[in-house]
CSV table of C-alpha atoms and ligand atoms in Angstrom, one decimal:
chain,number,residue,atom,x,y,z
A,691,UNK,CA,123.7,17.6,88.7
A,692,UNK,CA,120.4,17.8,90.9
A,693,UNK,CA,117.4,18.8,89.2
A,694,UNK,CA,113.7,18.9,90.5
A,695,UNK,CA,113.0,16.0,88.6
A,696,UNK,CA,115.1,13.9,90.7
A,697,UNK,CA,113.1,14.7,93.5
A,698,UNK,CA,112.2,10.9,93.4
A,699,UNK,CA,115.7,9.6,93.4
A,700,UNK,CA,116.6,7.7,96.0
A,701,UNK,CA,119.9,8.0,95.8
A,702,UNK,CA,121.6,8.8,98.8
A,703,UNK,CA,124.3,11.3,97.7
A,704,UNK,CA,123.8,14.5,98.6
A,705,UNK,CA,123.5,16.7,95.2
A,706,UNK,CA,124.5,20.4,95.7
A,707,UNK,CA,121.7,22.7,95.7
A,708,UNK,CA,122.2,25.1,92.2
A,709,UNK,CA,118.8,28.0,91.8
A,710,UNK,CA,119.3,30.0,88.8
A,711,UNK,CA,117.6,33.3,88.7
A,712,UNK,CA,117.4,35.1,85.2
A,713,UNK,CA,115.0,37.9,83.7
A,714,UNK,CA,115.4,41.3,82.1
A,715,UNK,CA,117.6,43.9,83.5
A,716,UNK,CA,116.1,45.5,86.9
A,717,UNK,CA,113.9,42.9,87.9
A,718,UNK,CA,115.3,42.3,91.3
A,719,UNK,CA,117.4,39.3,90.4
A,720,UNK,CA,120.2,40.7,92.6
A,721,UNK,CA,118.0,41.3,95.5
A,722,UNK,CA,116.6,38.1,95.6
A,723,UNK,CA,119.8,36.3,94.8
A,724,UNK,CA,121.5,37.6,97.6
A,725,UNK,CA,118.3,37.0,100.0
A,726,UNK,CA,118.4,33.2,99.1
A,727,UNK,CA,121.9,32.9,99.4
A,728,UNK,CA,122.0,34.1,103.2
A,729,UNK,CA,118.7,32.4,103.7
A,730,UNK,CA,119.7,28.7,102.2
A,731,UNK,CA,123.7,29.2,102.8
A,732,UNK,CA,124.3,29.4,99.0
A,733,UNK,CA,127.6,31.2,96.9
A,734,UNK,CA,126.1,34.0,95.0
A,735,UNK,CA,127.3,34.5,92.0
A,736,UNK,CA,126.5,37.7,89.6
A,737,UNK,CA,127.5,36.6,86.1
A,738,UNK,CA,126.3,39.8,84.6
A,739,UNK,CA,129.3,41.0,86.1
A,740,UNK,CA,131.3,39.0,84.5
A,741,UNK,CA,130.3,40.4,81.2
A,742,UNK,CA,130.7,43.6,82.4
A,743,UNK,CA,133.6,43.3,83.6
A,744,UNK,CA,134.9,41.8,79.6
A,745,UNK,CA,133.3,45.1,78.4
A,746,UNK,CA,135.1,47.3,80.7
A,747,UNK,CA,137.7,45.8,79.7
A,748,UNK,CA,137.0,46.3,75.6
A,749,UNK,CA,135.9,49.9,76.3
A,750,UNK,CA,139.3,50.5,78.4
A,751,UNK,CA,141.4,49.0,75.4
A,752,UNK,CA,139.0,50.6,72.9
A,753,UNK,CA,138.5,47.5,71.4
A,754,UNK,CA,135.5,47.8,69.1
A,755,UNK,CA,132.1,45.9,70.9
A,756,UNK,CA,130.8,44.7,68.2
A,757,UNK,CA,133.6,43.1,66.7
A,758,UNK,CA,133.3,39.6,67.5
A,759,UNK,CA,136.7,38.3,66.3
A,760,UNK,CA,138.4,41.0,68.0
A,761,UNK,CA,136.3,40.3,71.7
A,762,UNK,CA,137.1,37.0,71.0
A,763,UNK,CA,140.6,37.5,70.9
A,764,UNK,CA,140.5,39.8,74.2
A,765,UNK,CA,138.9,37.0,76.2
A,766,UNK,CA,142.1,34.7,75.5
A,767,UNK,CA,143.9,37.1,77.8
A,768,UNK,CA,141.6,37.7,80.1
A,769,UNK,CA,140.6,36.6,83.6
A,770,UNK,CA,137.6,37.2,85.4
A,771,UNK,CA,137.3,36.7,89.0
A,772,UNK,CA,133.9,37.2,91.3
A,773,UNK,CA,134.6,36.9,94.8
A,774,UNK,CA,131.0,36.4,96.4
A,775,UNK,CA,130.3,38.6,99.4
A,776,UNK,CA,127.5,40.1,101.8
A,777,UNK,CA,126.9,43.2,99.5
A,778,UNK,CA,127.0,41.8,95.7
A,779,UNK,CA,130.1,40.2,94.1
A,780,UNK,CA,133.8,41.6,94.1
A,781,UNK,CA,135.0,41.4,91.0
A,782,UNK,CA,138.4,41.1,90.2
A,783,UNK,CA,139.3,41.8,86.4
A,784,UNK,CA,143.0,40.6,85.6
A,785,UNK,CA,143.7,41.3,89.3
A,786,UNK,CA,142.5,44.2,89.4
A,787,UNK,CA,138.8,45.4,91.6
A,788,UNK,CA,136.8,46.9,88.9
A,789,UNK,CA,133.9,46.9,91.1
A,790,UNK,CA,133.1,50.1,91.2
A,791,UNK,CA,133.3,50.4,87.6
A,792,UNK,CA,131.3,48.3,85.9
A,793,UNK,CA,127.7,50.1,86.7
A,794,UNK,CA,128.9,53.2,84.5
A,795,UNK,CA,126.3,53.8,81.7
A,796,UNK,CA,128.9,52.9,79.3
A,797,UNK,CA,129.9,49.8,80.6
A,798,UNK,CA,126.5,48.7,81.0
A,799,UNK,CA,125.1,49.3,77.9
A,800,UNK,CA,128.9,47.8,76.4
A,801,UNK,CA,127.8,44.7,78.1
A,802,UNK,CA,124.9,43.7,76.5
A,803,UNK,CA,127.1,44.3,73.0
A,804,UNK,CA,129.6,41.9,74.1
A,805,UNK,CA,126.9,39.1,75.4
A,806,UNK,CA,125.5,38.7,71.9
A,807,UNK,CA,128.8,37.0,70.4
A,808,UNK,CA,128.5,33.0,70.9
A,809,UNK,CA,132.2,32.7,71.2
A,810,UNK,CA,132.3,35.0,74.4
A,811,UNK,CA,129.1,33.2,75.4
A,812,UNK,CA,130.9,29.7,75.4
A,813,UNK,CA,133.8,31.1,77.4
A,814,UNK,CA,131.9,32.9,79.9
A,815,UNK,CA,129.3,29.2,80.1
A,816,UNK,CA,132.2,27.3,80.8
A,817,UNK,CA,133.5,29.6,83.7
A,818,UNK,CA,130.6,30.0,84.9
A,819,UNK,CA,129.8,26.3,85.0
A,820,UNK,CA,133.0,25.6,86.8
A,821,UNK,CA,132.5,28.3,89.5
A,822,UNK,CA,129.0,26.7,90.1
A,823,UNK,CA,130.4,23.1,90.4
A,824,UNK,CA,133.2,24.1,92.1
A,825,UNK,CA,130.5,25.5,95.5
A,826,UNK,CA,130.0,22.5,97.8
A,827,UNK,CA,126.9,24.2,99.6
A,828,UNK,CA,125.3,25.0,96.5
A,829,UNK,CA,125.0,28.2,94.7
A,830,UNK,CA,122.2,30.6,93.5
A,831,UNK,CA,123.9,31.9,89.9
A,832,UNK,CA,121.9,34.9,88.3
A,833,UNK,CA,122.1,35.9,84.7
A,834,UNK,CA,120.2,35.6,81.6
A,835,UNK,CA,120.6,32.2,80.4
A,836,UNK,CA,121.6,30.1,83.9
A,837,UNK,CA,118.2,28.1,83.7
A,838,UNK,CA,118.4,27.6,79.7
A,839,UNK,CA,122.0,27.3,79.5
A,840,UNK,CA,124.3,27.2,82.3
A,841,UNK,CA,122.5,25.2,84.5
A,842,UNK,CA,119.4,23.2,82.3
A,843,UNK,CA,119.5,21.3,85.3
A,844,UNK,CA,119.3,23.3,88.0
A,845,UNK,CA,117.2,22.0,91.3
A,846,UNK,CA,114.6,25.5,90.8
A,847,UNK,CA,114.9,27.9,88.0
A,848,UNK,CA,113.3,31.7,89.2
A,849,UNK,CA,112.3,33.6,85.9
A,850,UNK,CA,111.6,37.4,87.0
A,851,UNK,CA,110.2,39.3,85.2
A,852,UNK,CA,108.3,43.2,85.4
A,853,UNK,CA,106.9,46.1,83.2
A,854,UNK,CA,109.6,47.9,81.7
A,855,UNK,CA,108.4,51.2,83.3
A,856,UNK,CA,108.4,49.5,87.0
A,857,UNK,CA,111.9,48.4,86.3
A,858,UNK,CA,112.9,51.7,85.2
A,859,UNK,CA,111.3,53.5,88.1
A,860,UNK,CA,112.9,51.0,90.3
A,861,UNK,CA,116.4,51.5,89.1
A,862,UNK,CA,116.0,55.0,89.2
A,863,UNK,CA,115.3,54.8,92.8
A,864,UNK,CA,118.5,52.5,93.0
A,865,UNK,CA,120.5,55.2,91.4
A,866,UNK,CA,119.3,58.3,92.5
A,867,UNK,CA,122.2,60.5,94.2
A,868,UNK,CA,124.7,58.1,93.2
A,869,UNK,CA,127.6,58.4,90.5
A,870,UNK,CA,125.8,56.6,87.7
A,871,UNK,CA,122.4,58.1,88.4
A,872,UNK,CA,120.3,59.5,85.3
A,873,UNK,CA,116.5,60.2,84.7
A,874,UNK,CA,113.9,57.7,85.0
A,875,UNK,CA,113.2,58.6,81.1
A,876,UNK,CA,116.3,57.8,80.2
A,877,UNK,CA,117.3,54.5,82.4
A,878,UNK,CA,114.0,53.4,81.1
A,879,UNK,CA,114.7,53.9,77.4
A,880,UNK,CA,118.0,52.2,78.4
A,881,UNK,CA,116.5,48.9,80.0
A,882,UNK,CA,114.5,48.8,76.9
A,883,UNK,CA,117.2,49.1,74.4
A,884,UNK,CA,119.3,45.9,76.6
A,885,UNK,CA,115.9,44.3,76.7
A,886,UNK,CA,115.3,44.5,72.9
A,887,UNK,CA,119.4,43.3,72.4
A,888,UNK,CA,119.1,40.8,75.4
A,889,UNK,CA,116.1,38.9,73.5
A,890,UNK,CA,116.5,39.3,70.3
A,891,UNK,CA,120.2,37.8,69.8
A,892,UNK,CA,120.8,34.6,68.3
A,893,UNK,CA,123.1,32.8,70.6
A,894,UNK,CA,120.8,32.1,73.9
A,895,UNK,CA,118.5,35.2,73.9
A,896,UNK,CA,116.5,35.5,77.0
A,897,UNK,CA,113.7,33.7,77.7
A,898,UNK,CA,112.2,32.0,80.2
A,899,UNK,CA,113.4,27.8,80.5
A,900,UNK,CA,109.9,25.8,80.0
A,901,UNK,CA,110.9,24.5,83.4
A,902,UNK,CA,110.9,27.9,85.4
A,903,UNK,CA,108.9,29.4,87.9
A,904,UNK,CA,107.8,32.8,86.6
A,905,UNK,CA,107.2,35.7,88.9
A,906,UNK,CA,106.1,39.1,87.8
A,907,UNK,CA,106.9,41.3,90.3
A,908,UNK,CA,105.1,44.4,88.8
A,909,UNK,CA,102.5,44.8,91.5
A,910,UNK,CA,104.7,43.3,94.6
A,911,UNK,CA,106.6,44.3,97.0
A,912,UNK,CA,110.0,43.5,97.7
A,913,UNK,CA,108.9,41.3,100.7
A,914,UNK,CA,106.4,39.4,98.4
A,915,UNK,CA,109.2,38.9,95.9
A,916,UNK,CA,111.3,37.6,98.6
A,917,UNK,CA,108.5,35.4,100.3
A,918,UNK,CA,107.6,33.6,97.0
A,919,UNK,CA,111.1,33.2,96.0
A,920,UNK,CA,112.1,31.4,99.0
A,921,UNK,CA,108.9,29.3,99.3
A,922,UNK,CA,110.0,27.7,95.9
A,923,UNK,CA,113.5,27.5,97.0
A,924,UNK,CA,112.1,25.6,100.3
A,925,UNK,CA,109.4,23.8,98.6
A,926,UNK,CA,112.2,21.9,96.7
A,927,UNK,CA,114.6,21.5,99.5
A,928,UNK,CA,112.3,20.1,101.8
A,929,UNK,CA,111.1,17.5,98.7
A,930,UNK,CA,114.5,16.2,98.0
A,931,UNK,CA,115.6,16.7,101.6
A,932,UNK,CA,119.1,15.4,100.2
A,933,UNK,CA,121.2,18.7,99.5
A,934,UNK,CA,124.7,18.8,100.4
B,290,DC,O1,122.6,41.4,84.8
B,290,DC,P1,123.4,42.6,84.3
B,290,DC,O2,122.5,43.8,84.0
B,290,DC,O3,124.6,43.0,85.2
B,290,DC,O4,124.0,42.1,82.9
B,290,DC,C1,124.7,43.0,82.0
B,290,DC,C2,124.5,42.5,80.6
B,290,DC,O5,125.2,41.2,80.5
B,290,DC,C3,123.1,42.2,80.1
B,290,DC,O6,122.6,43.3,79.3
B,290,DC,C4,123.2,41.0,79.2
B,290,DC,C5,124.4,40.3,79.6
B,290,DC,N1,124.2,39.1,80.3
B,290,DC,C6,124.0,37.9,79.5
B,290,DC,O7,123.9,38.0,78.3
B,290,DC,N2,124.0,36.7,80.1
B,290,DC,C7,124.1,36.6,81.5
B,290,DC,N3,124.0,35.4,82.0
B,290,DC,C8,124.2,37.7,82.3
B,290,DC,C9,124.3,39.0,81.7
């Protein structure tokens, strides 16, 4: 595994590329994950979907959330599928597209209950190491814990990061007219509340990797974000010059 300490090696195998992106709900991981996949020719790969989808999936069952033994349990049964495209990740839960489920208010805030449990962190880790591994070109995973967790190694970690309120206001603007849209008040209060749970648990809360580049994108704009990101993304291709 390629990391940007390696940037000396002179090894002439070419290492896949692997960027993680993490930070706090609505700070434009998606956005910029998807940019720097079509820009660097990477598999994008969502794994907050992937909890959401296991949430769904409690919620639908109406197993409790915060039961850990019992979301343990539903995981043994469970298969969870992203299928990487141009507009965000398919995701296929037991089979089924559950896509257009999984940003329901519910589900979302039934995610974050689910992510605190360290068994369902191991088994979602492991999946998600093997998807990563398993992308020739490389991949740009986004999450909460790629850069400290998933990937320690990864060739550039991304932290992003932005006032709760410019999150909120952002996501409201995602939202608005939508199925799932709400107030700004209250998507705010809600990225709080995940923020608060997404930090505070005990097994790999969120926090930045000493490693990672942090950007707070409070004041930019999108096309800032997008520059930035992809100048660190270049900066470490063009050192190692050696990615598959
Ligand atoms: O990125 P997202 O909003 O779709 O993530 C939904 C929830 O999943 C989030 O509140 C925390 C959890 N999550 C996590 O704990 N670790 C990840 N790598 C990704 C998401």
């Amino acid at each position: 595994m390629p990391s940007a300490s390696d940037a000396s090696d002179s090894s002439p195998e070419p290492h896949p590329l692997i960027v993680a992106i993490d930070g706090p709900a609505g700070a434009g991981k998606s956005t910029v994950a998807a940019h720097l996949a079509r820009r660097f020719g990477l598999l994008n790969l969502e794994t907050g979907a992937m909890y959401r989808a296991l949430a769904l999936k409690a919620v639908e069952q109406g197993t409790p959330v915060d039961d850990a033994a019992a979301v343990t349990t539903l995981t043994e049964t469970t298969r969870i599928v992203l299928e990487p495209g141009n507009n965000g990740n398919r995701v296929l839960l037991d089979g089924r597209d559950v896509t257009a489920l999984l940003r329901d208010p519910a589900v979302t805030a039934a995610a974050s209950r689910v992510s605190v449990h360290p068994k369902v962190r191991h088994w979602m880790v492991t999946a998600q190491r093997a998807m990563g591994q398993a992308a020739p070109s490389g991949v740009v995973m986004e999450g909460r814990d790629i850069g400290t967790v998933v990937f320690p190694n990864a060739t550039v970690k991304i932290f992003l990061d932005a006032s709760v309120e410019a999150r909120g206001g952002r996501r409201f603007l995602q939202t608005a007219g939508s199925a799932v849209a709400e107030d700004r008040v209250a998507i705010t209060r809600e990225i709080a509340a995940r923020d608060d749970r997404d930090r505070s648990r005990e097994a790999s809360p969120l926090h930045p990797a000493d490693d990672a580049i942090r950007i707070d994108t409070t004041s930019m704009s999108l096309d800032e974000v997008l520059a930035c990101a992809t100048e660190f993304v270049q900066a470490a291709v063009s050192r190692a010059g050696k990615y598959a």
